PDB file of C-alpha atoms in Angstrom:
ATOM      1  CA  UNK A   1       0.000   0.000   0.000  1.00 49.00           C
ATOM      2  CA  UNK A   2       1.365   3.391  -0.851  1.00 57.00           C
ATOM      3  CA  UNK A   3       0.735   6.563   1.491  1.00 68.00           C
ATOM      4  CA  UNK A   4       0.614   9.977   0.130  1.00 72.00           C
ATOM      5  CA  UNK A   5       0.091  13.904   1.861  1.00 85.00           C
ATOM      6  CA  UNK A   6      -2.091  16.048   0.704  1.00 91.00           C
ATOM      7  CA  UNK A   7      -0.269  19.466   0.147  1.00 94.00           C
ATOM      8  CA  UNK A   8      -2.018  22.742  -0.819  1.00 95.00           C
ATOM      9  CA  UNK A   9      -1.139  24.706  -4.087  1.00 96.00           C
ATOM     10  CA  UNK A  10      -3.533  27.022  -4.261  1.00 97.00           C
ATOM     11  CA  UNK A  11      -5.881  28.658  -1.527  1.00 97.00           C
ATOM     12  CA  UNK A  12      -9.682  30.282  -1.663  1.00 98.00           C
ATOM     13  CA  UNK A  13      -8.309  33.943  -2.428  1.00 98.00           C
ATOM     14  CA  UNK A  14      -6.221  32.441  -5.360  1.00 98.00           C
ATOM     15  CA  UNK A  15      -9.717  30.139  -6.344  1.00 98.00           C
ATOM     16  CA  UNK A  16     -11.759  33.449  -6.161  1.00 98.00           C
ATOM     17  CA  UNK A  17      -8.950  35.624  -8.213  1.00 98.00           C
ATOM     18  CA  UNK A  18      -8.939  32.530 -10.933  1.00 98.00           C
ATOM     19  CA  UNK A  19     -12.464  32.738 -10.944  1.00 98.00           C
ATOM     20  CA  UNK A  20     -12.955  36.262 -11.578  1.00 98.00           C
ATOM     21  CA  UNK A  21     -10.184  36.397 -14.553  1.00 98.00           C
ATOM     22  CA  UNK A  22     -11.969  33.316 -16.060  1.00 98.00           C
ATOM     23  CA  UNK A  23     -15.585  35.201 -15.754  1.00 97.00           C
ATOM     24  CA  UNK A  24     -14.017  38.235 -17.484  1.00 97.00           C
ATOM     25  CA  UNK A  25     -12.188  36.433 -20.309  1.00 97.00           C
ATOM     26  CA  UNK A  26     -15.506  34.263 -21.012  1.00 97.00           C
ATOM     27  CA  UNK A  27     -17.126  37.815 -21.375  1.00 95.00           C
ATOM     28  CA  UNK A  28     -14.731  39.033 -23.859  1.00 95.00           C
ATOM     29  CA  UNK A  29     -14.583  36.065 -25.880  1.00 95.00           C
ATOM     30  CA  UNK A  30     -18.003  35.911 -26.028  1.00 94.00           C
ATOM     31  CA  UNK A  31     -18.812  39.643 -26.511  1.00 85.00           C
ATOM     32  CA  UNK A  32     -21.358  39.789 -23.238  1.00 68.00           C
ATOM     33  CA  UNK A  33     -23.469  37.387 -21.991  1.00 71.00           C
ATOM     34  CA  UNK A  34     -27.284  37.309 -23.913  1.00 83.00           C
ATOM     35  CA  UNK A  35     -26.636  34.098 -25.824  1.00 93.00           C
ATOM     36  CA  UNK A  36     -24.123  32.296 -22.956  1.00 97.00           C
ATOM     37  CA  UNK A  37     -25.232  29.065 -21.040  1.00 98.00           C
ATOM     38  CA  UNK A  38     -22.299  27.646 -18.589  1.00 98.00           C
ATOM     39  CA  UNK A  39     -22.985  23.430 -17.771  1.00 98.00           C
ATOM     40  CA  UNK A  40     -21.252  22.330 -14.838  1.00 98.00           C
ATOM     41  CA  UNK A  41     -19.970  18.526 -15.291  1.00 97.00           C
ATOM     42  CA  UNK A  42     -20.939  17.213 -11.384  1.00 94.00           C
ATOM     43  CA  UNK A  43     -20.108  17.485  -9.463  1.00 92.00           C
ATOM     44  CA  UNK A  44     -17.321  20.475  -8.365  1.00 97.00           C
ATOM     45  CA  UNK A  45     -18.089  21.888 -12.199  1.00 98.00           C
ATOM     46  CA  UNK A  46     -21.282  22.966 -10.793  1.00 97.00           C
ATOM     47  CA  UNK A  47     -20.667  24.869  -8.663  1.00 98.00           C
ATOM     48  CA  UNK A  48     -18.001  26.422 -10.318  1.00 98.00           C
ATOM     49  CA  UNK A  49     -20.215  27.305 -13.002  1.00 98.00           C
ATOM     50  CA  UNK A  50     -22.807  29.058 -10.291  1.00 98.00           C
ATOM     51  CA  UNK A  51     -19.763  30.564  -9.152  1.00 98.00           C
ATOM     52  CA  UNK A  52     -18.368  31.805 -12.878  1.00 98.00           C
ATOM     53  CA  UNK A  53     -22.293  33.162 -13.096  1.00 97.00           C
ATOM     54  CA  UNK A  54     -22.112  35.328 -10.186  1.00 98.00           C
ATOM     55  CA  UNK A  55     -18.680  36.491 -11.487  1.00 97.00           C
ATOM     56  CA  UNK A  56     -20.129  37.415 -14.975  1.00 96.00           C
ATOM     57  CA  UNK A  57     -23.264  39.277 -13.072  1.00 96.00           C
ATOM     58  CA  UNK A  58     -21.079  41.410 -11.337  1.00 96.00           C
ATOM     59  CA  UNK A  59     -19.168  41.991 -14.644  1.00 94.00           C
ATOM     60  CA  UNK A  60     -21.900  42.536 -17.110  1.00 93.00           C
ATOM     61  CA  UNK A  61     -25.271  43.304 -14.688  1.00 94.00           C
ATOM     62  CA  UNK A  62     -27.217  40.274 -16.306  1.00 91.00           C
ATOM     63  CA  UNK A  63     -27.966  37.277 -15.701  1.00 93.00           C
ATOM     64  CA  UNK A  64     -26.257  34.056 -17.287  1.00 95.00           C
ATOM     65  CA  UNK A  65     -28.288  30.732 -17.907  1.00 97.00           C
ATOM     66  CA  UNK A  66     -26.624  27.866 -15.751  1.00 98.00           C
ATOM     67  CA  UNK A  67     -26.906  24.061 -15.857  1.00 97.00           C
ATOM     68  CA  UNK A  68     -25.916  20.484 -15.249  1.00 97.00           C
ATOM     69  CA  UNK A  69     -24.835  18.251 -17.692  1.00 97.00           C
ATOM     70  CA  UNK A  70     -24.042  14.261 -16.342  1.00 94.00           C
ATOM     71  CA  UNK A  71     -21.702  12.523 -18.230  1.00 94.00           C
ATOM     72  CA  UNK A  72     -22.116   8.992 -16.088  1.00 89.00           C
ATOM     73  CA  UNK A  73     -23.379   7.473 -18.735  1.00 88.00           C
ATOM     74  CA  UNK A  74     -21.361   8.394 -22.070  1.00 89.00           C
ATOM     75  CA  UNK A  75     -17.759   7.615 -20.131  1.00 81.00           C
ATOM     76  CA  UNK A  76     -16.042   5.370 -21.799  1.00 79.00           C
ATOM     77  CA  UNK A  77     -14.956   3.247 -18.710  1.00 73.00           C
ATOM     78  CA  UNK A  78     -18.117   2.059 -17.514  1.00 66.00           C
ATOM     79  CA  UNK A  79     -17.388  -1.635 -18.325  1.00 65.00           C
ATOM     80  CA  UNK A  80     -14.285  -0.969 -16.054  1.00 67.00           C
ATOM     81  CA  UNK A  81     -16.650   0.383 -13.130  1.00 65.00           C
ATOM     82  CA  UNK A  82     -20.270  -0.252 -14.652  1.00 57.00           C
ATOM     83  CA  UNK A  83     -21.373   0.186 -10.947  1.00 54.00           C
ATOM     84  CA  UNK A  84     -22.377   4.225 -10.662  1.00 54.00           C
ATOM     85  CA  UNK A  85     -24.460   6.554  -9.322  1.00 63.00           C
ATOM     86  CA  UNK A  86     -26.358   8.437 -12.304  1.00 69.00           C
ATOM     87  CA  UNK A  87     -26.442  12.177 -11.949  1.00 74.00           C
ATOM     88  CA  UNK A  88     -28.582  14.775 -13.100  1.00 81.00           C
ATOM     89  CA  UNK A  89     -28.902  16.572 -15.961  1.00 91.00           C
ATOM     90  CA  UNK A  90     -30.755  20.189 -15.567  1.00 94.00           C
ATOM     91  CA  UNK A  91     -30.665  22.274 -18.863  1.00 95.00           C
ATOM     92  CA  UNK A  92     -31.919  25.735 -18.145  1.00 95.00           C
ATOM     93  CA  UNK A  93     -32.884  26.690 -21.715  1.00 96.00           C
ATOM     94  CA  UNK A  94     -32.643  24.983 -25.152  1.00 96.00           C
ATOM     95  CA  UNK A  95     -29.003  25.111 -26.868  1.00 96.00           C
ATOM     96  CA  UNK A  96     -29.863  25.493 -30.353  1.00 96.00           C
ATOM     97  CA  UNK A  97     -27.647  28.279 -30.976  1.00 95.00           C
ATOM     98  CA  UNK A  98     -26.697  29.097 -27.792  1.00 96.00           C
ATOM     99  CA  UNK A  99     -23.047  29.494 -26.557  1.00 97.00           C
ATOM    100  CA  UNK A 100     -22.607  26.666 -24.474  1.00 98.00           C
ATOM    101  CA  UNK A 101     -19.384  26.934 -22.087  1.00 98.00           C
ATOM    102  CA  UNK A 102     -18.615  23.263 -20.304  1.00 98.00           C
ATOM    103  CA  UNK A 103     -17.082  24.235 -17.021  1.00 98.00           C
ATOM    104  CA  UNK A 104     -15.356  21.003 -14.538  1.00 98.00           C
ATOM    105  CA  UNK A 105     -12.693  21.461 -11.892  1.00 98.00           C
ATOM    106  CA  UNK A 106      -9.559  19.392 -13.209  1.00 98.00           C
ATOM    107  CA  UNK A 107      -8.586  18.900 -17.121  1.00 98.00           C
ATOM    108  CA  UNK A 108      -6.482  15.858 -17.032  1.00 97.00           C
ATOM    109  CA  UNK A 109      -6.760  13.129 -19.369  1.00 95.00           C
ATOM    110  CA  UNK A 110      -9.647  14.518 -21.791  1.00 96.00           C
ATOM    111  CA  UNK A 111     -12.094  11.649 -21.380  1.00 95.00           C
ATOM    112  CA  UNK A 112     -14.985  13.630 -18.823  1.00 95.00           C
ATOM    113  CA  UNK A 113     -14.846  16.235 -21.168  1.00 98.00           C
ATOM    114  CA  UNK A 114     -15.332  13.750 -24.600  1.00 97.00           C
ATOM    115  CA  UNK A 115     -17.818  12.033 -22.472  1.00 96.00           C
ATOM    116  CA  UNK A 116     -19.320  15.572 -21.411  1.00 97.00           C
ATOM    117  CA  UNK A 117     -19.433  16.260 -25.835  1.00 97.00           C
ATOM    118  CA  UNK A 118     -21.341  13.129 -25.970  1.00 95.00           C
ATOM    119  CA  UNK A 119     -24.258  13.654 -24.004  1.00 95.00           C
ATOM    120  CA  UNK A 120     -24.383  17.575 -24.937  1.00 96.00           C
ATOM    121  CA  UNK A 121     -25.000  16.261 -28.362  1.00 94.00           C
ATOM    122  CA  UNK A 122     -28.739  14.392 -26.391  1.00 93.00           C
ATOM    123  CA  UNK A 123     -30.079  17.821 -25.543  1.00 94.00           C
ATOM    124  CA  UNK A 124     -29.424  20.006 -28.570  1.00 94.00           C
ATOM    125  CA  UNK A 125     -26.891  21.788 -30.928  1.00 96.00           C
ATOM    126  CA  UNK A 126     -25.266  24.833 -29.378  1.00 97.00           C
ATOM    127  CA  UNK A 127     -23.306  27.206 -31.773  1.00 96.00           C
ATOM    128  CA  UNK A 128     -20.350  27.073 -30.527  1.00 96.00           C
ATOM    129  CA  UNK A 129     -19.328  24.750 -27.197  1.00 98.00           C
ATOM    130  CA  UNK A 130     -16.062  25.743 -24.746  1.00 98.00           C
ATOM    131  CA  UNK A 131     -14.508  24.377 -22.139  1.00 98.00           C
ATOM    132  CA  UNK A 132     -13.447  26.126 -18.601  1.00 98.00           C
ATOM    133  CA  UNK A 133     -11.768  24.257 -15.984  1.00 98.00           C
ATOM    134  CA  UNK A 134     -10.337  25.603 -13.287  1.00 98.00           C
ATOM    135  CA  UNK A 135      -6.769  23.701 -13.430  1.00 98.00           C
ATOM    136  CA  UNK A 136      -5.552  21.948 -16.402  1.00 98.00           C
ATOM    137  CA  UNK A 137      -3.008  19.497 -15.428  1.00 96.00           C
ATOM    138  CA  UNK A 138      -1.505  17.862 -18.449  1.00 93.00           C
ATOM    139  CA  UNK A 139      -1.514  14.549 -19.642  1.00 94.00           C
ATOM    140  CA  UNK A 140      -4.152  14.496 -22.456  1.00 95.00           C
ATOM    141  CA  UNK A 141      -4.921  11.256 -24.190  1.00 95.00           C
ATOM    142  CA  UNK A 142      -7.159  12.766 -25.608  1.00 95.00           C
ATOM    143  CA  UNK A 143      -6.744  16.011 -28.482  1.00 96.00           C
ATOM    144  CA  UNK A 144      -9.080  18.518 -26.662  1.00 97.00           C
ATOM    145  CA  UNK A 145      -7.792  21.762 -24.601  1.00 97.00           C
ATOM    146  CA  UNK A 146      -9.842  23.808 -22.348  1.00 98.00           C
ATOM    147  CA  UNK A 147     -10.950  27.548 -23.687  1.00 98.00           C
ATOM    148  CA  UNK A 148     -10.444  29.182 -20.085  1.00 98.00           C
ATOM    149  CA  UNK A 149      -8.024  27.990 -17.745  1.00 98.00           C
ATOM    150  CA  UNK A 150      -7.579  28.827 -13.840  1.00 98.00           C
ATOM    151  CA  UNK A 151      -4.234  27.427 -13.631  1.00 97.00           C
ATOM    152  CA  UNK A 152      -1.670  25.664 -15.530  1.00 97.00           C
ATOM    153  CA  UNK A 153      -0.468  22.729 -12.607  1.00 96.00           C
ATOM    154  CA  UNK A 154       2.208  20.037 -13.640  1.00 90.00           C
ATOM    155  CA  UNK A 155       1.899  17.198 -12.040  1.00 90.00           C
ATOM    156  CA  UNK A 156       3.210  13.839 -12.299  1.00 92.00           C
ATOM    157  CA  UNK A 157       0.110  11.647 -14.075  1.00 92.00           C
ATOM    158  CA  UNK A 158       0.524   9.232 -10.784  1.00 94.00           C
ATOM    159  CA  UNK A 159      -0.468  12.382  -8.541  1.00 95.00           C
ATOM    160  CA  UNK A 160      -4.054  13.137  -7.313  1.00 95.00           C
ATOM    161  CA  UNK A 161      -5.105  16.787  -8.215  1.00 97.00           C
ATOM    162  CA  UNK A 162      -7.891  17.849  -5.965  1.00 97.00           C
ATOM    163  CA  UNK A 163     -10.201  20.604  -5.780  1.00 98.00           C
ATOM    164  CA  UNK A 164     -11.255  21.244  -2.371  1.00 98.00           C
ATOM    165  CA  UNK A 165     -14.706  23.980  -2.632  1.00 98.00           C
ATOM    166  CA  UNK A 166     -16.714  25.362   0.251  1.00 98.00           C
ATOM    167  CA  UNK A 167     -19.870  24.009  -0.421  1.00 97.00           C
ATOM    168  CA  UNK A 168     -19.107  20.415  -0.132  1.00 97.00           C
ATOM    169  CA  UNK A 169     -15.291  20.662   1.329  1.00 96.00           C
ATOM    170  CA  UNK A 170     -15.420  23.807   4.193  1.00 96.00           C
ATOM    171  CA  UNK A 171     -12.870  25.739   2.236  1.00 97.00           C
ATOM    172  CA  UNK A 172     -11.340  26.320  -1.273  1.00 98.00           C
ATOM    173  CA  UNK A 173      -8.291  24.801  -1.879  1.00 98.00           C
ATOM    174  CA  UNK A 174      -6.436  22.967  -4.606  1.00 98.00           C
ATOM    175  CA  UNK A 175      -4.388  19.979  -3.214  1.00 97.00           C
ATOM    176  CA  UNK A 176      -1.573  17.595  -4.824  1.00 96.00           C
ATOM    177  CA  UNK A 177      -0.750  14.541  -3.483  1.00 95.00           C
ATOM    178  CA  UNK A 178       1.760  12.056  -4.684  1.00 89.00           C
ATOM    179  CA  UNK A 179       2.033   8.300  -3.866  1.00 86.00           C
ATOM    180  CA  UNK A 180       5.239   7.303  -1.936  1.00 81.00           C
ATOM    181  CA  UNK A 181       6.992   4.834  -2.669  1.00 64.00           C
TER     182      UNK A 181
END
């Protein structure tokens, strides 16, 4: 059995000041906000999406459309672990031309978010679809790259990248552990 510690790289002020940069280059790239819906992949993407809302309210004074979108069933490791517990899916609005921004907590690998593509694709066509995650860690197997990045965090693919939020956790944080031994 290997041990690891848990060691923080990033606290709640950093979170919030990633947050707000994020909400302001989304608003930019997307010339305001009228057209914008931001789906949170469960279960920390959620509520970094509510959180990237409030962020563009105080930017542009309007509201933004936010959602869930569960990917449980579309990953493509399910015969690995076919034993899950099915989220929900809550789409505020059709997408049919909308600009639909995926937001999750940790870009590693690329398969949440191809899994996340899938199941967008079951509840409409947006316009254009981008991706915000809050640290982007390397790794990819897979060709996709995230639109709006908190951080850049290299970490050896062994390593656990965690994102610690204060709804479910207590506190912000973003933690890095690595297995001894």
């Amino acid at each position: 059995m290997t041990n690891s510690t848990a060691r923080i790289v990033w606290d709640g002020h950093q979170i919030a000041r990633a947050i707000a940069r994020m909400a302001h280059q989304i608003v930019e790239v997307n010339a305001g906000s009228a057209d914008l819906v931001l789906l949170g992949i469960p279960t920390r993407g959620v509520l970094l999406a509510r959180r990237l809302a409030d962020a563009i309210r105080s930017i542009e004074n309007t509201e933004v459309a936010i959602g869930e979108l569960d990917v449980t069933m579309y990953r493509d490791d399910l015969r690995r672990q076919p034993t899950r517990a099915v989220g929900r899916t809550a789409i505020p609005r059709p997408l049919d031309d909308q600009t639909v921004v995926l937001v999750d907590d940790v870009l590693f690998t690329g398969r949440t978010i191809a899994a996340a593509l899938d199941a967008l694709k079951e509840v409409g066509r947006p316009r254009s679809v981008q991706l915000a995650v809050l640290i982007d860690r390397g790794h990819r197997e897979l060709p996709i790259q995230a639109d709006h990045v908190g951080r850049q965090l290299q970490a050896p693919a062994e390593a656990r990248v965690n994102v610690k939020l204060t709804e479910i956790d207590d506190h912000d944080a973003v933690t890095i552990s690595v297995p001894e031994g």
